[in-house]
Coordinates of C-alpha atoms in Angstrom, one line a residue:
M266 CA 0.0 0.0 0.1
K267 CA 2.8 2.4 0.9
I268 CA 4.5 1.7 -2.4
A269 CA 1.2 2.5 -4.3
Q270 CA 0.8 5.7 -2.4
K271 CA 4.5 6.7 -3.2
V272 CA 3.9 6.0 -6.8
A273 CA 0.8 8.1 -6.8
Q274 CA 2.6 10.9 -5.0
D275 CA 5.5 10.8 -7.6
R276 CA 3.1 10.9 -10.5
H277 CA 1.4 14.0 -8.9
L278 CA 4.7 15.7 -8.4
A279 CA 5.7 14.8 -11.9
A280 CA 2.5 16.4 -13.2
I281 CA 3.1 19.5 -11.3
E282 CA 6.7 19.8 -12.6
T283 CA 5.5 19.5 -16.2
I284 CA 3.0 22.3 -15.9
N285 CA 4.5 25.2 -17.9
V286 CA 1.3 26.5 -19.6
G287 CA -0.4 28.4 -16.8
L288 CA -2.6 25.5 -15.7
R289 CA -3.8 25.1 -12.0
I290 CA -3.6 21.7 -10.5
P291 CA -7.2 20.2 -10.6
E292 CA -8.3 19.2 -7.0
S293 CA -11.7 17.7 -7.7
G294 CA -10.4 14.3 -8.8
Y295 CA -12.6 14.5 -11.8
W296 CA -9.7 13.9 -14.3
D297 CA -6.9 11.3 -14.0
F298 CA -3.5 12.5 -13.5
S299 CA -2.6 11.3 -16.9
V300 CA -5.0 13.8 -18.6
L301 CA -3.1 16.7 -16.8
E302 CA 0.3 15.2 -17.8
E303 CA -0.7 14.8 -21.4
V304 CA -2.2 18.2 -21.9
A305 CA 1.0 19.7 -20.3
S306 CA 3.5 17.7 -22.2
Q307 CA 1.8 17.3 -25.7
S308 CA -1.1 19.8 -25.7
W309 CA -3.9 17.1 -26.2
S310 CA -5.3 14.2 -24.2
K311 CA -8.0 11.6 -24.9
T312 CA -10.0 10.1 -22.0
R313 CA -13.4 8.6 -21.1
L314 CA -15.9 10.5 -19.1
S315 CA -16.8 8.4 -16.2
H316 CA -19.0 10.9 -14.3
I317 CA -21.9 11.4 -16.7
D318 CA -25.1 9.7 -17.6
L319 CA -24.4 9.3 -21.3
S320 CA -27.8 8.0 -22.2
A321 CA -29.5 10.9 -20.5
W322 CA -27.3 13.3 -22.5
Q323 CA -28.2 11.4 -25.7
S324 CA -31.8 12.1 -25.1
F325 CA -31.3 15.8 -25.9
L326 CA -30.4 15.0 -29.4
G327 CA -33.9 14.5 -30.9
D328 CA -35.1 18.1 -30.7
L329 CA -32.0 19.8 -32.0
P330 CA -32.9 22.5 -34.6
R331 CA -31.4 22.5 -38.0
D332 CA -28.3 24.8 -38.3
P333 CA -29.5 27.8 -40.3
Y334 CA -26.0 28.4 -41.7
V335 CA -24.7 24.9 -42.6
N336 CA -26.5 22.2 -44.6
R337 CA -27.1 18.8 -43.0
R338 CA -26.1 19.9 -39.4
W339 CA -28.2 20.3 -36.2
K340 CA -27.1 22.5 -33.4
R341 CA -27.8 24.3 -30.1
M342 CA -25.3 26.4 -28.1
S343 CA -25.1 28.5 -25.0
W344 CA -22.7 30.7 -23.2
L345 CA -21.9 29.7 -19.7
H346 CA -19.5 30.9 -16.9
L347 CA -18.6 30.2 -13.3
N348 CA -20.0 32.9 -11.2
D349 CA -18.1 34.5 -8.2
E350 CA -19.3 31.6 -6.0
G351 CA -17.9 29.0 -8.5
E352 CA -21.4 27.8 -9.8
V353 CA -22.3 27.2 -13.3
E354 CA -24.6 29.9 -14.8
T355 CA -26.0 30.3 -18.2
L356 CA -25.5 33.7 -19.8
G357 CA -27.7 35.4 -22.3
E358 CA -27.6 35.5 -26.0
C359 CA -24.2 36.3 -27.8
P360 CA -23.6 35.2 -31.4
M361 CA -20.7 32.9 -32.4
A362 CA -18.3 34.9 -34.4
Q363 CA -15.3 33.2 -36.1
G364 CA -13.0 35.5 -38.1
G365 CA -11.7 34.3 -41.4
R366 CA -8.3 33.8 -39.8
F367 CA -9.8 30.7 -37.9
N368 CA -12.5 29.5 -40.4
D369 CA -12.1 28.9 -44.1
A370 CA -15.8 28.1 -44.7
A371 CA -17.5 30.9 -46.5
S372 CA -20.9 30.1 -44.9
M373 CA -19.4 30.6 -41.4
A374 CA -16.4 32.9 -41.5
D375 CA -16.6 36.6 -40.7
R376 CA -20.2 36.6 -39.8
L377 CA -22.4 36.6 -36.8
R378 CA -24.2 33.3 -36.2
Y379 CA -27.2 32.9 -33.9
Y380 CA -28.4 29.4 -32.6
E381 CA -31.1 28.3 -30.3
P382 CA -29.8 27.8 -26.8
L383 CA -29.2 24.5 -25.0
L384 CA -32.3 23.5 -23.1
P385 CA -32.4 24.3 -19.3
E386 CA -33.3 20.6 -18.6
F387 CA -29.8 19.9 -20.0
T388 CA -27.6 22.7 -18.5
E389 CA -29.2 22.3 -15.1
R390 CA -28.4 18.7 -14.8
E391 CA -26.0 18.0 -12.0
D392 CA -23.7 15.9 -14.1
V393 CA -23.6 18.7 -16.8
K394 CA -22.6 21.3 -14.2
A395 CA -20.1 19.0 -12.7
F396 CA -18.5 18.5 -16.1
V397 CA -18.4 22.2 -16.8
K398 CA -16.9 22.9 -13.3
A399 CA -14.3 20.2 -13.9
W400 CA -13.5 21.4 -17.3
A401 CA -12.9 25.0 -16.1
E402 CA -10.7 23.6 -13.3
L403 CA -8.7 21.6 -15.7
W404 CA -7.8 24.7 -17.7
G405 CA -7.5 27.0 -14.7
L406 CA -10.3 29.4 -16.0
E407 CA -11.0 32.6 -14.1
R408 CA -14.5 33.2 -12.7
R409 CA -16.8 34.9 -15.1
A410 CA -14.8 33.7 -18.2
P411 CA -17.3 32.9 -20.9
I412 CA -17.5 29.2 -21.8
L413 CA -19.1 28.2 -25.2
M414 CA -21.0 24.9 -25.0
Q415 CA -22.5 23.3 -28.2
I416 CA -24.3 20.2 -29.0
T417 CA -23.9 19.8 -32.7
G418 CA -23.7 17.1 -35.3
V419 CA -24.9 15.5 -38.5
R420 CA -27.2 12.8 -39.6
G421 CA -28.5 11.5 -43.0
D422 CA -27.2 9.1 -45.6
G423 CA -24.3 8.8 -48.0
T424 CA -21.3 10.8 -47.0
V425 CA -20.9 14.2 -45.4
D426 CA -18.0 16.5 -44.4
P427 CA -18.8 17.3 -40.7
L428 CA -16.6 20.4 -40.9
Q429 CA -18.5 21.7 -44.0
G430 CA -15.5 23.2 -45.7
Q431 CA -13.4 24.2 -42.6
G432 CA -10.5 21.8 -43.4
I433 CA -7.6 21.9 -41.2
H434 CA -8.2 24.7 -38.7
A435 CA -8.2 26.1 -35.1
D436 CA -11.3 27.3 -33.3
G437 CA -9.8 30.7 -32.2
C438 CA -9.5 29.9 -28.6
K439 CA -6.9 28.5 -26.1
Y440 CA -8.9 25.6 -24.7
L441 CA -11.2 23.2 -26.5
S442 CA -12.7 19.8 -25.9
I443 CA -14.8 17.5 -28.0
V444 CA -17.1 14.9 -26.5
V445 CA -18.7 12.2 -28.7
L446 CA -22.3 11.8 -27.7
N447 CA -23.3 9.1 -30.3
R448 CA -21.9 7.4 -33.4
D449 CA -24.4 5.4 -35.2
N450 CA -23.9 3.6 -38.5
V451 CA -20.7 5.6 -39.0
S452 CA -17.4 5.0 -40.5
G453 CA -14.7 7.7 -40.7
A454 CA -14.9 10.9 -38.5
V455 CA -11.3 10.4 -37.5
N456 CA -9.8 13.5 -35.6
T457 CA -6.4 14.3 -37.0
L458 CA -4.1 16.8 -35.0
Y459 CA -1.4 18.9 -36.6
R460 CA 1.2 21.3 -35.6
D461 CA 0.6 23.4 -38.6
K462 CA -2.4 24.6 -40.7
S463 CA -0.9 23.1 -44.0
G464 CA -1.0 19.5 -42.5
Q465 CA 2.6 18.8 -42.9
Q466 CA 3.3 18.1 -39.2
E467 CA 0.8 15.5 -38.2
V468 CA 0.7 14.7 -34.5
S469 CA -1.9 12.1 -34.1
R470 CA -5.1 10.5 -35.5
V471 CA -7.8 10.0 -32.9
T472 CA -11.1 8.1 -33.2
L473 CA -13.6 8.9 -30.4
A474 CA -16.2 6.6 -29.2
P475 CA -19.4 7.7 -27.4
G476 CA -18.4 9.0 -23.9
E477 CA -14.9 9.8 -24.8
V478 CA -13.5 13.3 -24.9
L479 CA -10.5 14.9 -26.7
H480 CA -8.9 17.8 -24.9
L481 CA -6.9 20.3 -27.0
R482 CA -4.7 23.3 -26.7
D483 CA -6.4 25.0 -29.6
D484 CA -3.8 27.8 -29.7
R485 CA -1.0 25.2 -30.2
L486 CA -2.5 22.6 -32.4
F487 CA -4.7 22.5 -35.5
H488 CA -7.2 19.9 -36.1
S489 CA -9.5 18.3 -38.7
V490 CA -12.1 15.5 -39.0
D491 CA -12.4 13.0 -41.9
A492 CA -15.6 12.7 -43.8
I493 CA -18.5 10.6 -42.3
T494 CA -19.9 7.7 -44.4
Q495 CA -22.8 5.4 -43.4
C496 CA -21.8 1.9 -42.9
E497 CA -25.2 0.1 -43.7
P498 CA -26.8 1.8 -46.7
S499 CA -30.3 0.7 -45.5
A500 CA -30.1 2.8 -42.4
P501 CA -29.2 6.5 -41.9
F502 CA -26.1 7.5 -40.0
E503 CA -25.8 9.9 -37.0
R504 CA -22.9 11.4 -35.1
F505 CA -23.3 14.1 -32.5
I506 CA -20.9 15.8 -30.3
I507 CA -20.4 18.3 -27.5
I508 CA -17.9 21.1 -28.2
I509 CA -16.8 23.2 -25.2
N510 CA -14.2 26.0 -25.5
A511 CA -13.0 29.2 -23.7
C512 CA -10.4 31.8 -23.6
F513 CA -10.8 33.2 -27.1
V514 CA -8.0 34.5 -29.2
D515 CA -10.3 35.5 -32.1
E516 CA -10.6 39.2 -31.9
F517 CA -14.1 39.1 -33.6
Q518 CA -15.4 36.8 -31.0
N519 CA -14.0 38.8 -28.1
R520 CA -15.6 42.0 -29.4
M521 CA -19.0 40.3 -29.4
L522 CA -18.4 38.9 -25.9
R523 CA -17.5 42.4 -24.5
R524 CA -20.5 43.9 -26.2
H525 CA -23.0 41.4 -24.9
F526 CA -21.3 40.5 -21.5
P527 CA -19.6 43.7 -20.2
Q528 CA -18.6 42.0 -16.9
A529 CA -17.0 39.1 -18.5
V530 CA -13.3 38.1 -17.9
L531 CA -11.8 38.0 -21.5
N532 CA -8.4 37.6 -23.0
E533 CA -7.5 41.2 -22.4
A534 CA -4.1 40.9 -24.3
I535 CA -6.1 40.1 -27.5
L536 CA -8.5 42.9 -26.9
E537 CA -5.7 45.4 -26.4
S538 CA -3.9 44.3 -29.6
A539 CA -7.1 44.7 -31.5
S540 CA -7.9 48.2 -30.3

């Protein structure tokens, strides 16, 4: 027992020593030490969520509205933050705003996009709030830092590009995670990570199963997703994910956040450089 405790302590100390990206040490125990170590050393980590009711989360996929900007995609999104007491709160409306520097798709870049919010029945679930708190703790987010949480995905037949023309890209933030909710009758949809936007420096190829999450330092890595193809032609395919990100480096998005949430804690260095 003492040997096992010593090994655990050594791993904890090793994780602390590898932190050189401004992260705090999570204390909740939500994430394994390996997640902390991998994010610090390689800027990404894949793990399984063990503290959520996946089937309950999947029940919110049926009534997602069609994405008004992208064909064959469904989506809801909400802005959240941790208030001064550290509790998860849903903020009001603010559009998604990705500048052309971060989005190559003509249907999405350099325009304001408005979506229906996540349902309160979802955001008020205890396991959802626990996930958001633990996610904010993993990245060391400040209180009142806006967090964008989306449920989005594709369904249909044939083959579809889930990125709808974005290709290899970054989302314009520091911290990004992708949770796969379902993956039915699907082949493809492999996440590829790169150190460069041209795709010459591939880091890893990652396939996520339902209930798994990919954490990324979005300001250090680029990513893409392969096309999705239905396996069995007689049945439609479906793949839905949660995207959660924060600490935006996209000047366009930060301007909208400041306009809609005056008290928000934003990436001030980016705001100053844009002013």
